[in-house]
PDB file of C-alpha atoms in Angstrom:
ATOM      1  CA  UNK A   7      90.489  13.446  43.250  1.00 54.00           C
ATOM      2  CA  UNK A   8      91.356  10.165  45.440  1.00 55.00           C
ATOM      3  CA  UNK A   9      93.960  12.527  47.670  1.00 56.00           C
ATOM      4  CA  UNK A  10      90.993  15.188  48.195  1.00 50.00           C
ATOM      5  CA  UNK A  11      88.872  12.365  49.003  1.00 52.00           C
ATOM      6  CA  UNK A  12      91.189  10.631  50.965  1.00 53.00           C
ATOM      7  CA  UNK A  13      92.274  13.795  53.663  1.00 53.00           C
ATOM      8  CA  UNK A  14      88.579  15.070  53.688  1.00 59.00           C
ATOM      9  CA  UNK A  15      87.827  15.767  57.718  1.00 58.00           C
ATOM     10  CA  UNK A  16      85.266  13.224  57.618  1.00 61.00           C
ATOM     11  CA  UNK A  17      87.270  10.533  55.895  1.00 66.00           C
ATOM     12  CA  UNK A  18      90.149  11.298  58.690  1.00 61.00           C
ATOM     13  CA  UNK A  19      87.379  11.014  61.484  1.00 62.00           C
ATOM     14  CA  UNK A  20      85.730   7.256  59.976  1.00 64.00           C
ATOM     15  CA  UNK A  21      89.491   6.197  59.971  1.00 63.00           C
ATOM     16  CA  UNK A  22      90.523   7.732  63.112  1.00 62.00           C
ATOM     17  CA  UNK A  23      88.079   7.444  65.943  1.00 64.00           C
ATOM     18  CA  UNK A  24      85.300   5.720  63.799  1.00 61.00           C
ATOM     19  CA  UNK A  25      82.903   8.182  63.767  1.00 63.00           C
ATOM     20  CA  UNK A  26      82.336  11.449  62.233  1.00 61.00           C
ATOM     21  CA  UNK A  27      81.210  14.649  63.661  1.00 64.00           C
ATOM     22  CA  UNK A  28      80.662  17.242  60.801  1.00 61.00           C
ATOM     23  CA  UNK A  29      80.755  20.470  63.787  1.00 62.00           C
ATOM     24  CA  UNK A  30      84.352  19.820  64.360  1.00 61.00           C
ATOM     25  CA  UNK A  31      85.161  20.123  60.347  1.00 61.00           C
ATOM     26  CA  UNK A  32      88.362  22.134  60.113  1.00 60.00           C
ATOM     27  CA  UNK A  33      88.951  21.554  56.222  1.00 67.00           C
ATOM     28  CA  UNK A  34      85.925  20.271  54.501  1.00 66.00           C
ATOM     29  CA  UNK A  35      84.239  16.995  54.130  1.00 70.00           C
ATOM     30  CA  UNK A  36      85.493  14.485  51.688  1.00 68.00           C
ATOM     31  CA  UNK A  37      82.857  15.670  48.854  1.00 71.00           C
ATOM     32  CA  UNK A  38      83.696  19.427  49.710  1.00 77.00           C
ATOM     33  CA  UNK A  39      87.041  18.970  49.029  1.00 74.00           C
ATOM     34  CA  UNK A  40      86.090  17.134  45.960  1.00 78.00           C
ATOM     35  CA  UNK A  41      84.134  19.339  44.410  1.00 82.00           C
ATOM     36  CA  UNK A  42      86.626  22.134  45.391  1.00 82.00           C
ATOM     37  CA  UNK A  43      89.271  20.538  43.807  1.00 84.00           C
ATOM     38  CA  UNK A  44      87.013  19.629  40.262  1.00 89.00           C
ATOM     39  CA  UNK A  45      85.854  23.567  40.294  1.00 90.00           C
ATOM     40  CA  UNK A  46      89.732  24.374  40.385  1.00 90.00           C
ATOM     41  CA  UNK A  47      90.616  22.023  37.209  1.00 91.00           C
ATOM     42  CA  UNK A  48      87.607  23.166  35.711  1.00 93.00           C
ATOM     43  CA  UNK A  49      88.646  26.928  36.672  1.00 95.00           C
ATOM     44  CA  UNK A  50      92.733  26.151  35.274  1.00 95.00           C
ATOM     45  CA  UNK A  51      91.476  24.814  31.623  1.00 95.00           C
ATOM     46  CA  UNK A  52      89.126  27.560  31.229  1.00 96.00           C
ATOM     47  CA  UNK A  53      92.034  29.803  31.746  1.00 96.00           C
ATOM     48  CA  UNK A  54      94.268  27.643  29.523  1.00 96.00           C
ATOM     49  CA  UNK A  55      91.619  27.466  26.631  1.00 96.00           C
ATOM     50  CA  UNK A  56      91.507  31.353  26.917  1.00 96.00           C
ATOM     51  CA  UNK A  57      95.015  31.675  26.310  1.00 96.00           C
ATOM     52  CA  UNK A  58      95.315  29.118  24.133  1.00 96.00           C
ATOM     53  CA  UNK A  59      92.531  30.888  21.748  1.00 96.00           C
ATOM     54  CA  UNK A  60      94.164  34.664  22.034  1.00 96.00           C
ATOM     55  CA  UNK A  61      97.349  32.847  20.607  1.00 96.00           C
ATOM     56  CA  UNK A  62      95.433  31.439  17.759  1.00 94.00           C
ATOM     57  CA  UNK A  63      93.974  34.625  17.274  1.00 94.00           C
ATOM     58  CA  UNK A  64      97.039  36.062  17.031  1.00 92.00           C
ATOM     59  CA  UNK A  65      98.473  33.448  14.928  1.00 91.00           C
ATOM     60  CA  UNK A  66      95.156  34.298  12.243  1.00 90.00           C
ATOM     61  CA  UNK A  67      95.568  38.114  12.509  1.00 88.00           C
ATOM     62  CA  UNK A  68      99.727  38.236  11.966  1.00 84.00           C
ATOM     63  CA  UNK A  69      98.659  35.383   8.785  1.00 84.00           C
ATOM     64  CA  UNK A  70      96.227  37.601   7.245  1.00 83.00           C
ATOM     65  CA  UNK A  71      98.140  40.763   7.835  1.00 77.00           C
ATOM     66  CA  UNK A  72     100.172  41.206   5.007  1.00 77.00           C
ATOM     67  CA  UNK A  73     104.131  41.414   5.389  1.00 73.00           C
ATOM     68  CA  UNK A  74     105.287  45.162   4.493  1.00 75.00           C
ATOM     69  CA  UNK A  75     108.924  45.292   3.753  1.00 77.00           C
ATOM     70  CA  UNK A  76     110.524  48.727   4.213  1.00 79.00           C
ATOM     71  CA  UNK A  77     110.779  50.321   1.230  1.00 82.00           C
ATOM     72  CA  UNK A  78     114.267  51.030  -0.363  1.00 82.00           C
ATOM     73  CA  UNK A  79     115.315  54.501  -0.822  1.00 81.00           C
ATOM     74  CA  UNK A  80     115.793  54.992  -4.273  1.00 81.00           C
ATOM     75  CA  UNK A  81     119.540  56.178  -4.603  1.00 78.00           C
ATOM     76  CA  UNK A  82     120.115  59.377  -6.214  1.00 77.00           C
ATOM     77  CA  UNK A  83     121.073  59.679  -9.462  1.00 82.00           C
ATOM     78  CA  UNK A  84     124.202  61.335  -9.990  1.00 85.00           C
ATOM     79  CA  UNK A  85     126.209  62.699 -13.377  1.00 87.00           C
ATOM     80  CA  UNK A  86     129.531  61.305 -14.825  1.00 88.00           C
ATOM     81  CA  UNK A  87     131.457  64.090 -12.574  1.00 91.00           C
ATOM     82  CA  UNK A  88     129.691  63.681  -9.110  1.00 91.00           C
ATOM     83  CA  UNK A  89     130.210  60.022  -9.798  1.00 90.00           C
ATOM     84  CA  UNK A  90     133.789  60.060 -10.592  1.00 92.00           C
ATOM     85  CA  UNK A  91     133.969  62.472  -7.284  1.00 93.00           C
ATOM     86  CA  UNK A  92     132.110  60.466  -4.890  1.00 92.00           C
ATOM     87  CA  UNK A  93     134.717  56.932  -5.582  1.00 93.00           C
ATOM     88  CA  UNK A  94     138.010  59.113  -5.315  1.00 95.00           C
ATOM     89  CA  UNK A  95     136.630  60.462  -2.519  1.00 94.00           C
ATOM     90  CA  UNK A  96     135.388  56.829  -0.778  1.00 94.00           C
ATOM     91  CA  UNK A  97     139.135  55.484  -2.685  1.00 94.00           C
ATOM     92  CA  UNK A  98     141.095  58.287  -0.670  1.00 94.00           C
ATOM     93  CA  UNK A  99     139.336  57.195   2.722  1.00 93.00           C
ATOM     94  CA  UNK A 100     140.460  53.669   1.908  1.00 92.00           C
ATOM     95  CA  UNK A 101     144.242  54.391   1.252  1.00 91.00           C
ATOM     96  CA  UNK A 102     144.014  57.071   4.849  1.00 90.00           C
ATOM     97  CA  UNK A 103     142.689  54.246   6.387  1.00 90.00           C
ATOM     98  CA  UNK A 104     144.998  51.437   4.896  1.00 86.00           C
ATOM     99  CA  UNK A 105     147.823  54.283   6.195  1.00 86.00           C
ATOM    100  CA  UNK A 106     147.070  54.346   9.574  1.00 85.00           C
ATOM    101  CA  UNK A 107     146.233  50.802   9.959  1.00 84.00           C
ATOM    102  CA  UNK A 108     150.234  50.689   8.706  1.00 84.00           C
ATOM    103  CA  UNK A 109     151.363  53.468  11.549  1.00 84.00           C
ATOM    104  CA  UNK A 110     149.483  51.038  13.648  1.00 84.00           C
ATOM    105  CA  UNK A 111     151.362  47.798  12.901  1.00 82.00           C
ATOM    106  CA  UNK A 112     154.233  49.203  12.561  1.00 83.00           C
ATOM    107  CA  UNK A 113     153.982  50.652  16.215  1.00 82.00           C
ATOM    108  CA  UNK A 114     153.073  47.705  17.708  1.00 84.00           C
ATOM    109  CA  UNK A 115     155.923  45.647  15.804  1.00 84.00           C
ATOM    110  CA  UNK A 116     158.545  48.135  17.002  1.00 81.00           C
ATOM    111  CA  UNK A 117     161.252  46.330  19.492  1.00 81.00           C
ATOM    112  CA  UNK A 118     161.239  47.233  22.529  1.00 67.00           C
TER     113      UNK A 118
END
């Protein structure tokens, strides 16, 4: 407020040539630029209390909204047989893999 005060047109006239001649006002008077400068703080925490009350609104609706985990799919129920299938199967992708993993190191040990 002293700085809007202090480079008010009027101010800059008094100090300058000791008088003041409002007609010749380029950039407001000293209480012009005051009062433009208080209606712009006023202006910036009006706009900060706005956001600063969506976020606690948000904050209060994401509390009172209840957390919904996805819901596991229940895993089918196989017999003895389909069981016993399924793990040789998943065992017989290990050892494949385990193989060619080998083929692989063995490749890149090979001299050259």
């Amino acid at each position: 407020m002293k700085t809007a005060q202090a480079i008010g047109d009027d101010t800059l006239q008094r100090r300058g040539c000791g008088r003041v001649s409002p007609e010749s006002f380029t950039h407001g008077s000293a209480a012009q630029r005051v009062e433009w400068r208080q209606s712009e703080a006023n202006a910036a925490l009006a706009r900060q209390q706005q956001i600063e009350t969506r976020q606690r609104l948000m904050q209060i609706e994401a509390a009172s909204e209840p957390t919904v985990s996805p819901a596991v799919p229940a895993r089918p129920l196989y017999d003895v047989a389909q069981e016993r299938s399924l793990r040789e199967g998943a065992s017989a992708r290990r050892q494949q893999t385990c193989q060619g993993v080998t083929q692989i190191d063995d490749w890149l040990d090979r001299p050259n």
